[in-house]
Coordinates of C-alpha atoms in Angstrom, one line a residue:
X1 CA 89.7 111.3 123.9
X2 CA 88.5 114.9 124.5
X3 CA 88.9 113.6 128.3
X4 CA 92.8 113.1 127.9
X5 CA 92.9 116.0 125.9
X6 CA 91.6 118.9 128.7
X7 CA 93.4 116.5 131.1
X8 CA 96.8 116.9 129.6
X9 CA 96.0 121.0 128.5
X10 CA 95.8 121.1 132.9
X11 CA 98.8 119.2 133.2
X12 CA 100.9 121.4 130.9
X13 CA 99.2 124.5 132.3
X14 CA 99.8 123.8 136.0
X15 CA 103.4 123.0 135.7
X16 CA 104.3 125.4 133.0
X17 CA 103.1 128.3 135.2
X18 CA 102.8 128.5 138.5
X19 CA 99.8 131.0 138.1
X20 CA 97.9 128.0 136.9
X21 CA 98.2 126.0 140.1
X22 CA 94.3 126.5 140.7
X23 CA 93.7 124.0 137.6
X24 CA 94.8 121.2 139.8
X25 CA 91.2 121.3 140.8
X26 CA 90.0 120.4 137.7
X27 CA 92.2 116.8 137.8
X28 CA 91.1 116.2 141.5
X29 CA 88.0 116.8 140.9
X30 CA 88.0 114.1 138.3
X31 CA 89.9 111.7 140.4
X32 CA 87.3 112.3 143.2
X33 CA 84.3 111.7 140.8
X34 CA 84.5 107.9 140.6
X35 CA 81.8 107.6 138.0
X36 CA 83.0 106.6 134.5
X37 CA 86.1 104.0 135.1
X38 CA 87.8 105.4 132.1
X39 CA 87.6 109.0 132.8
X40 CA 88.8 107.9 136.8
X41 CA 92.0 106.2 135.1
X42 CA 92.7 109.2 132.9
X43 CA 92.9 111.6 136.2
X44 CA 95.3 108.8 138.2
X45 CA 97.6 108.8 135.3
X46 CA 97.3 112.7 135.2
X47 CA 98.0 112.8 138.7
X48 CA 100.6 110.2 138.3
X49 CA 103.0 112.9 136.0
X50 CA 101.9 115.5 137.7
X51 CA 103.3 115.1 141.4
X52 CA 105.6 112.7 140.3
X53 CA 107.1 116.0 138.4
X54 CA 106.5 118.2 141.8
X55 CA 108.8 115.6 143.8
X56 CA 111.4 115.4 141.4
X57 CA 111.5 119.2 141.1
X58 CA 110.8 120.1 144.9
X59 CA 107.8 121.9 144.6
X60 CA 106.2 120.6 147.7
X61 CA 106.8 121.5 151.2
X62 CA 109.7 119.5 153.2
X63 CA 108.8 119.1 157.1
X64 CA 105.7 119.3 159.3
X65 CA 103.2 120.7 157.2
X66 CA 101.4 123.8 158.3
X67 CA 97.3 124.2 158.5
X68 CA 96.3 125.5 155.1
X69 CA 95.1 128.6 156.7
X70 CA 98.2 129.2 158.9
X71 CA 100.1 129.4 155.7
X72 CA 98.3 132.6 154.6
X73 CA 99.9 134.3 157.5
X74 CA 103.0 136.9 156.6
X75 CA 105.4 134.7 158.0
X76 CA 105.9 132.4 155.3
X77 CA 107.2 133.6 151.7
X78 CA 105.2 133.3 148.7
X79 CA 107.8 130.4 147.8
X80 CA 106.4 128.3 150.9
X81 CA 103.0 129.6 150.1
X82 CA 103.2 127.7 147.0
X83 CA 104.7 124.5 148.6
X84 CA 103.0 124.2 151.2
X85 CA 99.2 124.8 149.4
X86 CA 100.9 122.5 146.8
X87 CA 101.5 120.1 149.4
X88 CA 98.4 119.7 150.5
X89 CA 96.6 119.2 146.7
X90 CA 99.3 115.9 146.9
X91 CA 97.6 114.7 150.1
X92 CA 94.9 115.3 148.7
X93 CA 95.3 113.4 145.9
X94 CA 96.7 110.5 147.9
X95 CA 93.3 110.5 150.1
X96 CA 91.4 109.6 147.1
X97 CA 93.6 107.3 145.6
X98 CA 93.3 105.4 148.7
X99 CA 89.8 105.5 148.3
X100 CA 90.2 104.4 144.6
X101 CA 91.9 100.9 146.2
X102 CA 88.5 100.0 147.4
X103 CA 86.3 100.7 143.8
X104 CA 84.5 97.9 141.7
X105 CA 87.2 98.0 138.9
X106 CA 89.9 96.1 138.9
X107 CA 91.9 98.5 136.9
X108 CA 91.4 101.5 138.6
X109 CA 92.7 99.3 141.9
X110 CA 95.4 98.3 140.4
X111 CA 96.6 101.7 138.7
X112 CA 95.6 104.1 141.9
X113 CA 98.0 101.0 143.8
X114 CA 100.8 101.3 141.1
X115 CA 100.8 105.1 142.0
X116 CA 100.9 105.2 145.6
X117 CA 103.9 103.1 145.5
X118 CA 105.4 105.4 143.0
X119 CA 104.7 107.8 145.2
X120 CA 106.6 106.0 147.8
X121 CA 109.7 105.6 145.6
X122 CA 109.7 109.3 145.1
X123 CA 109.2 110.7 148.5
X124 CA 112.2 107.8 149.5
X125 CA 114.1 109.4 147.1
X126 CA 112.9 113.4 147.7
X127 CA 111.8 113.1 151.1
X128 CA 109.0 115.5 152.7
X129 CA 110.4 114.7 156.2
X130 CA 113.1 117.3 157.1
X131 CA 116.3 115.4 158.5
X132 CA 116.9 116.7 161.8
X133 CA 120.2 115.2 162.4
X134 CA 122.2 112.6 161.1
X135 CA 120.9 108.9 161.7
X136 CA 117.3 110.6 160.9
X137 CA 114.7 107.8 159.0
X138 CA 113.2 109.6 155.8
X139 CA 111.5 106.7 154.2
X140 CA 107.8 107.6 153.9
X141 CA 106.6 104.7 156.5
X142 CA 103.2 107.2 156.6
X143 CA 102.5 107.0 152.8
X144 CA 103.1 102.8 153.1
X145 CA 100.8 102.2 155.6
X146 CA 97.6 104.3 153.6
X147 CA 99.0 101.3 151.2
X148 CA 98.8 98.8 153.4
X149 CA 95.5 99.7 154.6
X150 CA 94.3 99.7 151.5
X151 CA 95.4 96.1 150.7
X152 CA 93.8 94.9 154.0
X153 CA 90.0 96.1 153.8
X154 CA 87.4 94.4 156.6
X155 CA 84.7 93.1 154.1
X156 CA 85.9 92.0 150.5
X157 CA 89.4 89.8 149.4
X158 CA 91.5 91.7 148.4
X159 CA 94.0 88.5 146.9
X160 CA 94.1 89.5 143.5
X161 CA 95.1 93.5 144.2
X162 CA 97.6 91.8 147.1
X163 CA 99.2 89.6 143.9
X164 CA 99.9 92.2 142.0
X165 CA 101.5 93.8 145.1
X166 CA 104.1 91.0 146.0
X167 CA 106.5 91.9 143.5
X168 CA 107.3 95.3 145.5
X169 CA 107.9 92.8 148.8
X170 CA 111.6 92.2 147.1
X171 CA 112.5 95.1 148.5
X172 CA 113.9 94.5 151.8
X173 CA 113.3 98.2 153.0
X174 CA 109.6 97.6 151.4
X175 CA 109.6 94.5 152.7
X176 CA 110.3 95.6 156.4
X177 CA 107.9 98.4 156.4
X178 CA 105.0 96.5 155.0
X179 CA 105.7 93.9 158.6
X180 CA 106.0 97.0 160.1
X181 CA 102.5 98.6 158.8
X182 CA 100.5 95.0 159.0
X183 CA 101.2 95.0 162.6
X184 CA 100.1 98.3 163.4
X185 CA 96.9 97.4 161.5
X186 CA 96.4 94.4 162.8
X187 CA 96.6 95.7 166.7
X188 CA 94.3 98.6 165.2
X189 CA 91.7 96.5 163.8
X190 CA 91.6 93.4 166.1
X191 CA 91.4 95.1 169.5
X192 CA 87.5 96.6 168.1
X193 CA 85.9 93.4 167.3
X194 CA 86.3 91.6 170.7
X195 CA 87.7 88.4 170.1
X196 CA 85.4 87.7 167.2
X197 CA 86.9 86.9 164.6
X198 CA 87.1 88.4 161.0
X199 CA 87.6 86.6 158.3
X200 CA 87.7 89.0 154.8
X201 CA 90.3 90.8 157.1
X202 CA 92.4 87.9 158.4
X203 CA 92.2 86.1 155.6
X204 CA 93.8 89.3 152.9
X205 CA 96.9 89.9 155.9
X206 CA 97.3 86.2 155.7
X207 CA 97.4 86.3 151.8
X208 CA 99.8 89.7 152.5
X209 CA 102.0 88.1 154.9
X210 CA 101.9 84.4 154.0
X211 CA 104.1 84.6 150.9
X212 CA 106.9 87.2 152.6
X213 CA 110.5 85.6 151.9
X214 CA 112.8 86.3 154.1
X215 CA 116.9 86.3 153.6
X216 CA 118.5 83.9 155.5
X217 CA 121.7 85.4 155.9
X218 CA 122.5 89.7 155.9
X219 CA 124.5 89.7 153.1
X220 CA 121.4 88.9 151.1
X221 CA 119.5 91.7 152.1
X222 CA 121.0 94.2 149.1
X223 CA 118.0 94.5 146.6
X224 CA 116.8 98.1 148.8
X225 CA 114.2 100.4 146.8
X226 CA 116.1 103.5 148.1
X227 CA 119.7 103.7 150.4
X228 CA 119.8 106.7 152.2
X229 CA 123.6 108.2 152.7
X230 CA 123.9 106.7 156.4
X231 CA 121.9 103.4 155.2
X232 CA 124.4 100.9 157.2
X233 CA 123.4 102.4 160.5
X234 CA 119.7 102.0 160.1
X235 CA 117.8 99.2 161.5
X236 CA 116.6 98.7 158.4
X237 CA 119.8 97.6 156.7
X238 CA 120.0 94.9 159.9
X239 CA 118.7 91.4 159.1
X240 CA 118.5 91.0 163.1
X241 CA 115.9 93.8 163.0
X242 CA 113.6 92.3 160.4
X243 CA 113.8 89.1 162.5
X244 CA 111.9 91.0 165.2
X245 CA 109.7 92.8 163.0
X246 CA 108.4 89.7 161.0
X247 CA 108.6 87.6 164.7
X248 CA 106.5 90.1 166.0
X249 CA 104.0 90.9 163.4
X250 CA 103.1 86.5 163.5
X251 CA 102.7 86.5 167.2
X252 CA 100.1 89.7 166.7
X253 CA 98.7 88.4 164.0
X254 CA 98.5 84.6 165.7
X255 CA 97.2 85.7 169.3
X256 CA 93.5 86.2 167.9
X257 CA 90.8 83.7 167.0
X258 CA 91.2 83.0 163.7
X259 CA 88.5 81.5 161.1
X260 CA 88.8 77.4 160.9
X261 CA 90.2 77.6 157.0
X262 CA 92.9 80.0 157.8
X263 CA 94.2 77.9 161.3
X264 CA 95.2 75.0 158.6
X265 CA 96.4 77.6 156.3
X266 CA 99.0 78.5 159.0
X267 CA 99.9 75.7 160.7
X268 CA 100.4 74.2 156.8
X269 CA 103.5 77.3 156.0
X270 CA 104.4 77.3 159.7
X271 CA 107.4 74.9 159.9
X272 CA 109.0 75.9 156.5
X273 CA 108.1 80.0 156.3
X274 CA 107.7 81.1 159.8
X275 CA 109.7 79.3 162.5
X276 CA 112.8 79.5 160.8
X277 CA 112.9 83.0 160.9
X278 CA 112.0 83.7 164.0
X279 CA 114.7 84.9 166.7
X280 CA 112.5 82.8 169.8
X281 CA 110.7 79.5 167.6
X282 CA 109.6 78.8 171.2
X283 CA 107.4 81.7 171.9
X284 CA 104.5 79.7 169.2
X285 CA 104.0 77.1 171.9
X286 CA 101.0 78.8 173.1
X287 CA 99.6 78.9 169.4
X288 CA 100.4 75.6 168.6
X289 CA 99.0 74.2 171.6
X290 CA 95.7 75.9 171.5
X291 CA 95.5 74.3 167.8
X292 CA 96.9 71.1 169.0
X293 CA 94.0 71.0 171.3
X294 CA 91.2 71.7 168.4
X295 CA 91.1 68.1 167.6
X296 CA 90.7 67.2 163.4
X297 CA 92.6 67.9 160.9
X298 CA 94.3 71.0 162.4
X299 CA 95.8 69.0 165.9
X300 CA 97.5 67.0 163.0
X301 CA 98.6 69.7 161.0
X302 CA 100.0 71.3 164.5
X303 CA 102.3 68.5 165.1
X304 CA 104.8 69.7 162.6
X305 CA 104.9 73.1 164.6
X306 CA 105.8 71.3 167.8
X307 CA 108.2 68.3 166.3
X308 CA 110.3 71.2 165.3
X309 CA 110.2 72.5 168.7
X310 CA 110.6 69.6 170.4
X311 CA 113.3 67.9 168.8
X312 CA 114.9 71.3 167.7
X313 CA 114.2 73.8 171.0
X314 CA 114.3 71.0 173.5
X315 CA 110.7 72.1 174.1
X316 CA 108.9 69.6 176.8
X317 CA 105.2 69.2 176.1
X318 CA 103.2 67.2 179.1
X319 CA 101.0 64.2 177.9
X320 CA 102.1 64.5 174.4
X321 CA 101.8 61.0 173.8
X322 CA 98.2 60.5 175.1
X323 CA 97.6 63.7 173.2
X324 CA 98.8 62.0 169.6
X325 CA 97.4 58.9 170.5
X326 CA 94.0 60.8 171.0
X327 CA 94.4 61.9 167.4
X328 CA 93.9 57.9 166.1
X329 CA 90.5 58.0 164.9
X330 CA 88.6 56.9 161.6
X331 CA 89.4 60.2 159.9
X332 CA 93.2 59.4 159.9
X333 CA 93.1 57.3 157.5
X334 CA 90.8 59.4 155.2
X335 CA 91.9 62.9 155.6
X336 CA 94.3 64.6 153.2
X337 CA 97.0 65.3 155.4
X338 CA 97.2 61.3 156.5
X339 CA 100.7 61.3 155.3
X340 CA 102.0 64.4 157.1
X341 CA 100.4 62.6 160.1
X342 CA 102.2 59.0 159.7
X343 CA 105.3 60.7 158.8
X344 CA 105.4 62.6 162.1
X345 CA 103.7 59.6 164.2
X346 CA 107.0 57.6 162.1
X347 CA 109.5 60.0 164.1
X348 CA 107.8 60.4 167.3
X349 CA 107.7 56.8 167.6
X350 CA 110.9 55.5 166.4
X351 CA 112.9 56.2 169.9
X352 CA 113.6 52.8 171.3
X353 CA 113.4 54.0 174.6
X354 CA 109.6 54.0 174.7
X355 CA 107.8 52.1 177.0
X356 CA 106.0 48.6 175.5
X357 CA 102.5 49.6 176.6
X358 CA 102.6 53.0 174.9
X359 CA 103.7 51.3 171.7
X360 CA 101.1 48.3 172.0
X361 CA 98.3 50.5 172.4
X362 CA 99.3 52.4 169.1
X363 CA 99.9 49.2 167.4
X364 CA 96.3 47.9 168.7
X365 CA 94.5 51.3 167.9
X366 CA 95.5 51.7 164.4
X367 CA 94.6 48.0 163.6
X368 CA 91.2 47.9 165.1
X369 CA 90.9 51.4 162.6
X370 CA 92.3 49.8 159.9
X371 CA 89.0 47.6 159.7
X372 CA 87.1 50.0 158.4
X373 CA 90.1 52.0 156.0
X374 CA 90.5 52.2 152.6
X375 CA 93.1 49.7 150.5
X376 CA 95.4 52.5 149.9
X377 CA 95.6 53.6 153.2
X378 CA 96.0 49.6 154.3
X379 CA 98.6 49.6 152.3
X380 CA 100.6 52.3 153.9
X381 CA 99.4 51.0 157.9
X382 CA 100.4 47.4 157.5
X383 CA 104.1 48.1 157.0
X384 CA 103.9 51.0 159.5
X385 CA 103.1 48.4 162.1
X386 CA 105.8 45.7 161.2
X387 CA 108.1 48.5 161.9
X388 CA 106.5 49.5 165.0
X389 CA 107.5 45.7 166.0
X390 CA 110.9 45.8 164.5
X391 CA 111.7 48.6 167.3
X392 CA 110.5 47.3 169.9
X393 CA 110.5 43.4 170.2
X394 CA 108.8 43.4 173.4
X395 CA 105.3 44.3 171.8
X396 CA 105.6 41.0 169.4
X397 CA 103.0 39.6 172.3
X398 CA 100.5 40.9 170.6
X399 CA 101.4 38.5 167.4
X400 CA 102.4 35.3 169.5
X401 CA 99.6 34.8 171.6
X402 CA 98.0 31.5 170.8
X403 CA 95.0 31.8 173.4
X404 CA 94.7 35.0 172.8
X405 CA 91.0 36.6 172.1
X406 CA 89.3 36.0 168.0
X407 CA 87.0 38.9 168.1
X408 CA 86.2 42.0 169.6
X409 CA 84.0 40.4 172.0
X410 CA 86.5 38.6 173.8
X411 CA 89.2 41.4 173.4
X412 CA 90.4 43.2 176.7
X413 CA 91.5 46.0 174.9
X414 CA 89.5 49.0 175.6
X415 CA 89.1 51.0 172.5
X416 CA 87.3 54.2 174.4
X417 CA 90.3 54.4 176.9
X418 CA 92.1 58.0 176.8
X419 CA 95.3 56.6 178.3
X420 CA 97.4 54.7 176.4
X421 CA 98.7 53.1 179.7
X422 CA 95.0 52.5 181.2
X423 CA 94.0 50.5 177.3
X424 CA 95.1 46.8 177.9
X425 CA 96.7 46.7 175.2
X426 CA 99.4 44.2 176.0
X427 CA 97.0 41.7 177.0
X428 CA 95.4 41.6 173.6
X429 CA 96.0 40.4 170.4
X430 CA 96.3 41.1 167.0
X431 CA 92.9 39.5 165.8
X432 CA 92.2 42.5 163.6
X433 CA 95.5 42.0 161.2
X434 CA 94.6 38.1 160.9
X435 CA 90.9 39.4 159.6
X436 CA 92.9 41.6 157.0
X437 CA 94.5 38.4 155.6
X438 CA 90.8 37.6 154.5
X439 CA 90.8 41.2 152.6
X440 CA 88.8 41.1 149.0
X441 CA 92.3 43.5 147.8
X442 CA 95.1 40.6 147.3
X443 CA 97.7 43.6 148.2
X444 CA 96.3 43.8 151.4
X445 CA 95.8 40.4 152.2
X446 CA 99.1 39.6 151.3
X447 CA 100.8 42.9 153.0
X448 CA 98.9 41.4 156.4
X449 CA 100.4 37.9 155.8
X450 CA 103.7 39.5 156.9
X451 CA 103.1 38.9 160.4
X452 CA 102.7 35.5 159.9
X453 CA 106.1 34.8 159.4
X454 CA 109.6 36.0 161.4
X455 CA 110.0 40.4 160.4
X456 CA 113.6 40.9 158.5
X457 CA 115.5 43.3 160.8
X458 CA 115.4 46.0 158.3
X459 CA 112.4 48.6 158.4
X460 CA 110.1 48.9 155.7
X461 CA 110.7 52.1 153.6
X462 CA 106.9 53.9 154.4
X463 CA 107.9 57.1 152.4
X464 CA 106.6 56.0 148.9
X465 CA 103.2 54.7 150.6
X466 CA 102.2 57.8 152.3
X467 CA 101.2 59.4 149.5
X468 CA 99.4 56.5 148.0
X469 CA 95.9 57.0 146.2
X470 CA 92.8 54.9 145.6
X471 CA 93.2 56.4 142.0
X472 CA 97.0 55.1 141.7
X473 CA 95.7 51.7 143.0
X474 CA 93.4 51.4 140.4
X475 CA 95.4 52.5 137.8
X476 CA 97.7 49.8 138.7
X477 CA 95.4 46.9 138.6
X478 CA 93.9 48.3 135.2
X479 CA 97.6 47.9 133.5
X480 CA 97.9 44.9 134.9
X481 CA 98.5 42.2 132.0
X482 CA 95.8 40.0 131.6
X483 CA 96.5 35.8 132.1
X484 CA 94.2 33.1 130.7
X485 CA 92.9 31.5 133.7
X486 CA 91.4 28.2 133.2
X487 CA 87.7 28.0 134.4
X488 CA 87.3 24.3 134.3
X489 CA 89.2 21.1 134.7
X490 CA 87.7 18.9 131.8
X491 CA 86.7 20.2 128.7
X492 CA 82.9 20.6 127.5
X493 CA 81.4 18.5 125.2
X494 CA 78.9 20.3 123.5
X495 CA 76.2 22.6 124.2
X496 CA 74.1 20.5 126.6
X497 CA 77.0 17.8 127.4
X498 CA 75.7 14.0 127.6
X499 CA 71.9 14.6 127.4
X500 CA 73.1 16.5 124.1
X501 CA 74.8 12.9 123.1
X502 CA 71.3 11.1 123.9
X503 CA 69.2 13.9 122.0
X504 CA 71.3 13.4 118.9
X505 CA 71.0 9.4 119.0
X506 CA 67.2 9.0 119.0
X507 CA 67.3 12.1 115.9
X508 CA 70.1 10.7 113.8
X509 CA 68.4 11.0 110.0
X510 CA 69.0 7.8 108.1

């Protein structure tokens, strides 16, 4: 208490008289002292009111700001004295709360944070940079980036500081200078550690940039933290311009290694929050190829990426089938992104114009797989490949081939084979699916069974499948309704049946 107290007697002092100015000191120092949490708070919320106060009532120098020193010279009036020694206490102040970002309490991160960015409200509204001539930018982009920095440090995650941050990304000017600043920070940063990657850094500007929503249309963009008088003319008012910006700020963020964690992270947001705001959706090829060629989880999480670009930017992709058909291996049908996977592998295989052998050695790769898979997943597989059939006839071979081989002994397919087109897959048969009609789940055995008889022309509806669980399947057989089976076909008669009979004769008591 007696803290506040000598904090607010400096506060009232220093802006009731100018002659007081020196006890501005006594608050920095405080501020600078970042020893008791409490007393550190007291001194930001000093601060706070105190330079919020100089803004509003512009007391602090307006332009390029002079060397402390050079202002002692006789050229400048007491008047600028004042501002400009006035002016530097505030940068001073901003140095250390930018230091402040970084300290072991949460609340002192948060409050030194919450005053920066008042900060930058006031100096949009009472700007320190003198306006040259008309079209001149005056938003503080300087002040926002010692924000930004401080959001984004190299060695600690910074998520729960960058929460409490998002709610100042509805501002589209905020918005844009933030994509602005994380760029320049990212080039900054990046180009010292030599391709290796970082990942406390990467991930908190992935956790900065990741959430950004951007407006679809211009005529959204009108929540602005400040509007200056010739607002319309500035790039920032221009929802062409914060294409480019946000465009620009994925590719640099995207063109360095990035930790395995944060690659799925990415390529999991990139089709809905990044490519459709990007002027040139084609210019991610080389990132989504490089992850394409990873292998695991994150070739199938690419394949969103380049579907869209594909089907939607007529991109053409060499080998992309014997790339996808490289993905088929016992993970598919365990991993938790199986059903983004089928869902794409549904679309990139419906086109009727596929050749039979590329579609045969699918068909026979995913059912020698599906030998070792879970029910669930068995479940969702089965129907995939009657509709594989249904689309192209010409692969029903593979079903009607009496002679055809029993076991993988005899079978000319050649599992290990990279290209689809090299596999023998047409020569072989579907051996594998006639073991699944053998399977211990009655689900399964009875989803295999299909094959056995003539497919309906209509497709299977898959969509409700992909998702299925091993929990949801065993939930389901729990709520099953029990029925009486009968265990035998004549009724017993007695504990120890006819030998019971005889052991009761010879015992009868008269």
């Amino acid at each position: 208490m007696a803290r506040a107290a000598a904090l607010a007697s400096c506060l009232e002092a220093v802006l009731g008289s100018r002659s007081n100015a020196n006890r501005v000191f006594e608050i920095l120092e405080l501020l600078a002292g970042r020893e008791e949490a409490e007393d550190v708070l007291c001194a930001a919320r000093t601060c706070s009111r105190l330079f919020g106060a100089l803004l509003e009532r512009r007391e602090l120098f307006v332009g390029q700001l002079p060397a402390e020193e050079a202002s002692l010279a006789d050229n400048y009036s007491a008047e600028d004295k004042y501002k400009i020694w006035m002016r530097h206490r505030y940068n001073d102040c901003v140095d250390c709360l930018a230091e402040l970002m970084g300290h072991d309490a949460f609340q002192v991160k948060e409050l030194s944070l919450c005053t920066l960015m008042k900060f930058v409200e006031l100096e949009a509204q009472y700007p320190l940079i003198k306006v040259e001539w008309k079209g001149s930018l005056t938003f503080p982009q300087k002040l926002l980036k010692v924000v930004v920095d401080g959001l984004l440090p190299l060695n600690e995650d910074a998520s729960l500081l960058i929460s409490r941050f998002q709610e100042y990304m509805e501002y589209d000017d905020i918005r844009y200078f933030v994509i602005k600043a994380v760029t320049e920070s990212i080039g900054q940063v990046m180009q010292k550690t030599k391709e290796r990657p970082l990942p406390f850094y990467q991930q908190n500007v992935f956790s900065l940039i990741s959430p950004i929503n951007m407006p679809s249309k211009e005529c959204d963009m009108v929540k602005f933290m400040v509007k200056q008088d010739n607002w319309e003319e500035l790039k920032v008012s221009k929802l062409q311009a914060h294409k480019q910006a946000f465009e620009k700020m994925w590719l640099v963020f995207l063109k360095h290694k990035l930790p395995t964690g944060l690659y799925k992270k990415v390529l999991v947001i990139l089709h809905d929050s990044i490519l459709p705001y990007m002027n040139e959706p084609t210019l991610m090829i080389d990132f989504l190829t490089v992850a394409y060629g990873i292998g695991g989880a994150i070739s199938l999480l690419a394949l969103n990426g380049l579907f869209i670009l594909i089907h939607q930017h007529n991109l053409e992709y060499p080998d992309f089938y014997k790339k996808l058909y490289s993905l088929l291996d016992p993970s598919i049908y365990h991993v938790k992104y199986r059903a983004r996977f089928f869902h794409l592998a549904d679309l990139f295989l419906s086109s009727s114009h596929l050749p039979a052998y590329l579609v045969a050695a699918f068909i026979k790769r995913l059912s020698r797989l599906a030998l070792t898979a879970p029910p669930e997943a068995l479940l969702m597989v089965l129907p995939f490949i009657c509709n594989l059939f249904r689309r192209h006839p010409a692969c029903k071979v593979l079903v009607h081939r009496p002679n055809g081989p029993e076991d993988v002994s005899e079978d000319p397919y050649i599992m290990e084979e990279e290209e689809p087109s090299e596999s023998r897959a047409l020569e072989s048969s579907l051996w594998e699916i006639q073991s699944l009609q053998n399977h211990y789940h009655p689900d399964v055995a009875k989803a295999a069974a299909v094959l056995n008889q003539s497919l309906s022309e209509m497709e299977d509806d898959i969509s409700g499948l992909l998702e299925l669980s091993a929990y949801e399947l065993f939930d389901k057989e729990v709520k099953k309704k029990a029925v009486d089976v009968p265990l035998e076909f004549e009724p017993v008669r007695g504990l120890f049946g006819k030998k019971n009979d005889i052991f009761a004769e010879h015992f009868t008591l008269d």
